[in-house]
GROMACS .gro file of C-alpha atoms in nm:
model
  182
    1UNK     CA    1   3.009  -4.023  -1.156
    2UNK     CA    2   2.654  -4.120  -1.249
    3UNK     CA    3   2.575  -3.736  -1.334
    4UNK     CA    4   2.432  -3.456  -1.115
    5UNK     CA    5   2.084  -3.562  -1.201
    6UNK     CA    6   2.129  -3.947  -1.188
    7UNK     CA    7   2.129  -3.952  -1.577
    8UNK     CA    8   2.459  -4.150  -1.630
    9UNK     CA    9   2.783  -4.069  -1.772
   10UNK     CA   10   2.923  -4.240  -2.049
   11UNK     CA   11   3.292  -4.115  -2.033
   12UNK     CA   12   3.295  -4.261  -1.692
   13UNK     CA   13   3.091  -4.572  -1.785
   14UNK     CA   14   2.854  -4.493  -1.504
   15UNK     CA   15   2.499  -4.592  -1.596
   16UNK     CA   16   2.188  -4.389  -1.532
   17UNK     CA   17   2.025  -4.460  -1.192
   18UNK     CA   18   1.696  -4.276  -1.226
   19UNK     CA   19   1.409  -4.503  -1.308
   20UNK     CA   20   1.556  -4.808  -1.162
   21UNK     CA   21   1.340  -4.916  -0.830
   22UNK     CA   22   1.488  -4.878  -0.503
   23UNK     CA   23   1.479  -5.260  -0.457
   24UNK     CA   24   1.704  -5.289  -0.738
   25UNK     CA   25   1.950  -4.998  -0.635
   26UNK     CA   26   1.973  -5.168  -0.297
   27UNK     CA   27   2.036  -5.504  -0.416
   28UNK     CA   28   2.329  -5.394  -0.652
   29UNK     CA   29   2.488  -5.186  -0.395
   30UNK     CA   30   2.456  -5.498  -0.130
   31UNK     CA   31   2.631  -5.700  -0.429
   32UNK     CA   32   2.907  -5.472  -0.469
   33UNK     CA   33   2.966  -5.448  -0.079
   34UNK     CA   34   2.950  -5.811  -0.036
   35UNK     CA   35   3.198  -5.898  -0.309
   36UNK     CA   36   2.915  -6.063  -0.532
   37UNK     CA   37   2.981  -5.788  -0.820
   38UNK     CA   38   3.293  -5.596  -0.933
   39UNK     CA   39   3.569  -5.868  -0.852
   40UNK     CA   40   3.598  -6.027  -1.185
   41UNK     CA   41   3.944  -5.971  -1.327
   42UNK     CA   42   3.747  -5.851  -1.663
   43UNK     CA   43   3.505  -5.613  -1.496
   44UNK     CA   44   3.694  -5.309  -1.533
   45UNK     CA   45   3.398  -5.085  -1.441
   46UNK     CA   46   3.250  -5.304  -1.180
   47UNK     CA   47   3.578  -5.318  -0.996
   48UNK     CA   48   3.590  -4.914  -0.993
   49UNK     CA   49   3.219  -4.933  -0.838
   50UNK     CA   50   3.288  -5.183  -0.564
   51UNK     CA   51   3.508  -4.943  -0.350
   52UNK     CA   52   3.268  -4.661  -0.404
   53UNK     CA   53   2.971  -4.871  -0.268
   54UNK     CA   54   3.217  -4.989   0.028
   55UNK     CA   55   3.191  -4.619   0.123
   56UNK     CA   56   2.830  -4.653   0.234
   57UNK     CA   57   2.865  -4.750   0.598
   58UNK     CA   58   2.525  -4.896   0.661
   59UNK     CA   59   2.203  -5.012   0.544
   60UNK     CA   60   2.064  -4.652   0.645
   61UNK     CA   61   2.344  -4.477   0.401
   62UNK     CA   62   2.224  -4.716   0.124
   63UNK     CA   63   1.861  -4.606   0.217
   64UNK     CA   64   1.953  -4.241   0.225
   65UNK     CA   65   2.150  -4.271  -0.123
   66UNK     CA   66   1.838  -4.480  -0.273
   67UNK     CA   67   1.574  -4.226  -0.138
   68UNK     CA   68   1.781  -3.930  -0.268
   69UNK     CA   69   1.795  -4.118  -0.659
   70UNK     CA   70   1.420  -4.166  -0.602
   71UNK     CA   71   1.346  -3.767  -0.578
   72UNK     CA   72   1.555  -3.708  -0.926
   73UNK     CA   73   1.362  -3.662  -1.252
   74UNK     CA   74   1.348  -3.975  -1.477
   75UNK     CA   75   1.446  -3.892  -1.831
   76UNK     CA   76   1.489  -4.132  -2.109
   77UNK     CA   77   1.852  -4.188  -2.216
   78UNK     CA   78   1.915  -4.131  -2.604
   79UNK     CA   79   1.997  -4.430  -2.812
   80UNK     CA   80   2.371  -4.433  -2.899
   81UNK     CA   81   2.401  -4.784  -3.038
   82UNK     CA   82   2.271  -4.932  -3.388
   83UNK     CA   83   2.123  -5.274  -3.436
   84UNK     CA   84   1.827  -5.439  -3.602
   85UNK     CA   85   1.510  -5.367  -3.375
   86UNK     CA   86   1.308  -5.605  -3.563
   87UNK     CA   87   1.540  -5.897  -3.518
   88UNK     CA   88   1.567  -5.770  -3.144
   89UNK     CA   89   1.192  -5.800  -3.108
   90UNK     CA   90   1.208  -6.190  -3.153
   91UNK     CA   91   1.493  -6.224  -2.922
   92UNK     CA   92   1.362  -5.971  -2.655
   93UNK     CA   93   1.036  -6.230  -2.636
   94UNK     CA   94   1.248  -6.417  -2.377
   95UNK     CA   95   1.359  -6.106  -2.187
   96UNK     CA   96   0.983  -5.986  -2.161
   97UNK     CA   97   0.886  -6.295  -1.926
   98UNK     CA   98   1.096  -6.115  -1.639
   99UNK     CA   99   1.179  -5.750  -1.752
  100UNK     CA  100   0.795  -5.696  -1.897
  101UNK     CA  101   0.697  -5.669  -2.251
  102UNK     CA  102   0.736  -5.288  -2.226
  103UNK     CA  103   1.079  -5.335  -2.060
  104UNK     CA  104   0.953  -5.189  -1.750
  105UNK     CA  105   1.079  -5.428  -1.518
  106UNK     CA  106   0.926  -5.641  -1.268
  107UNK     CA  107   0.988  -5.660  -0.905
  108UNK     CA  108   0.815  -6.008  -0.838
  109UNK     CA  109   1.094  -6.160  -1.095
  110UNK     CA  110   1.356  -5.954  -0.964
  111UNK     CA  111   1.443  -5.805  -1.314
  112UNK     CA  112   1.510  -5.411  -1.331
  113UNK     CA  113   1.380  -5.169  -1.597
  114UNK     CA  114   1.554  -5.190  -1.904
  115UNK     CA  115   1.326  -4.940  -2.112
  116UNK     CA  116   1.482  -4.582  -2.127
  117UNK     CA  117   1.808  -4.664  -1.974
  118UNK     CA  118   2.159  -4.605  -2.130
  119UNK     CA  119   2.189  -4.872  -2.427
  120UNK     CA  120   2.581  -4.859  -2.388
  121UNK     CA  121   2.578  -4.991  -2.028
  122UNK     CA  122   2.297  -5.265  -2.150
  123UNK     CA  123   2.538  -5.384  -2.409
  124UNK     CA  124   2.833  -5.388  -2.176
  125UNK     CA  125   2.642  -5.584  -1.907
  126UNK     CA  126   2.470  -5.835  -2.157
  127UNK     CA  127   2.821  -5.923  -2.276
  128UNK     CA  128   2.960  -5.943  -1.927
  129UNK     CA  129   2.667  -6.188  -1.835
  130UNK     CA  130   2.700  -6.369  -2.143
  131UNK     CA  131   3.086  -6.395  -2.130
  132UNK     CA  132   3.082  -6.486  -1.751
  133UNK     CA  133   3.219  -6.155  -1.621
  134UNK     CA  134   2.898  -6.082  -1.459
  135UNK     CA  135   2.656  -6.335  -1.248
  136UNK     CA  136   2.922  -6.596  -1.183
  137UNK     CA  137   2.932  -6.560  -0.791
  138UNK     CA  138   2.777  -6.851  -0.619
  139UNK     CA  139   2.556  -6.649  -0.416
  140UNK     CA  140   2.433  -6.414  -0.705
  141UNK     CA  141   2.119  -6.628  -0.803
  142UNK     CA  142   1.952  -6.370  -1.018
  143UNK     CA  143   2.321  -6.301  -1.189
  144UNK     CA  144   2.333  -6.661  -1.253
  145UNK     CA  145   1.972  -6.674  -1.427
  146UNK     CA  146   2.060  -6.364  -1.616
  147UNK     CA  147   2.360  -6.525  -1.728
  148UNK     CA  148   2.192  -6.839  -1.873
  149UNK     CA  149   1.980  -6.611  -2.073
  150UNK     CA  150   2.245  -6.375  -2.189
  151UNK     CA  151   2.414  -6.695  -2.345
  152UNK     CA  152   2.127  -6.742  -2.590
  153UNK     CA  153   2.272  -6.441  -2.726
  154UNK     CA  154   2.535  -6.601  -2.978
  155UNK     CA  155   2.708  -6.266  -3.083
  156UNK     CA  156   2.753  -5.899  -3.011
  157UNK     CA  157   2.509  -5.822  -3.321
  158UNK     CA  158   2.248  -6.002  -3.129
  159UNK     CA  159   2.311  -5.806  -2.828
  160UNK     CA  160   2.271  -5.501  -3.044
  161UNK     CA  161   1.957  -5.605  -3.199
  162UNK     CA  162   1.799  -5.676  -2.850
  163UNK     CA  163   1.906  -5.362  -2.731
  164UNK     CA  164   1.764  -5.165  -3.057
  165UNK     CA  165   1.411  -5.305  -2.955
  166UNK     CA  166   1.462  -5.233  -2.624
  167UNK     CA  167   1.518  -4.857  -2.738
  168UNK     CA  168   1.179  -4.861  -2.921
  169UNK     CA  169   0.979  -4.976  -2.598
  170UNK     CA  170   0.733  -4.727  -2.430
  171UNK     CA  171   0.576  -4.748  -2.111
  172UNK     CA  172   0.238  -4.915  -2.095
  173UNK     CA  173  -0.038  -4.674  -2.062
  174UNK     CA  174  -0.167  -4.664  -1.708
  175UNK     CA  175  -0.536  -4.692  -1.603
  176UNK     CA  176  -0.573  -4.329  -1.580
  177UNK     CA  177  -0.412  -4.258  -1.894
  178UNK     CA  178  -0.635  -4.497  -2.070
  179UNK     CA  179  -0.965  -4.377  -1.900
  180UNK     CA  180  -0.884  -4.033  -1.996
  181UNK     CA  181  -0.852  -4.139  -2.339
  182UNK     CA  182  -1.183  -4.299  -2.392
   0.00000   0.00000   0.00000
């Protein structure tokens, strides 16, 4: 479903998995397995994923899948949507507090990487958070937080604009890269 190399499959609406932290993948699989995700009537794709996650019999199986995904090459997903990146930049300031200015994600804030991920998936999930399709389970603390932030996006154009800005983000140079360029 997610592609042989974890690159995602738009036809199946299965997102890219490479580049996401193992901590985030484990949490999402747990949320599917525990009914915190993929149960809303309007979450068509989440309802498909929930039984897939349930095929993993225990934590060791989840760890094995996550470890395998970690061995796959991570390639940036090509942008497929159009929005106004400049307008999205001002809206993204709120997102940066958790997801990082470069969209690389911050484990300490429990916010996954956004940069380089499938924009069509980000679009669907932001709409789902905004519209109460995702993040509404009482035990989904991080989803509830995200739903509050997504509610600040007044319409689909605002979502497209934020995603257009995310599509422009690049990784911050590492300390090694910075030292070499001097």
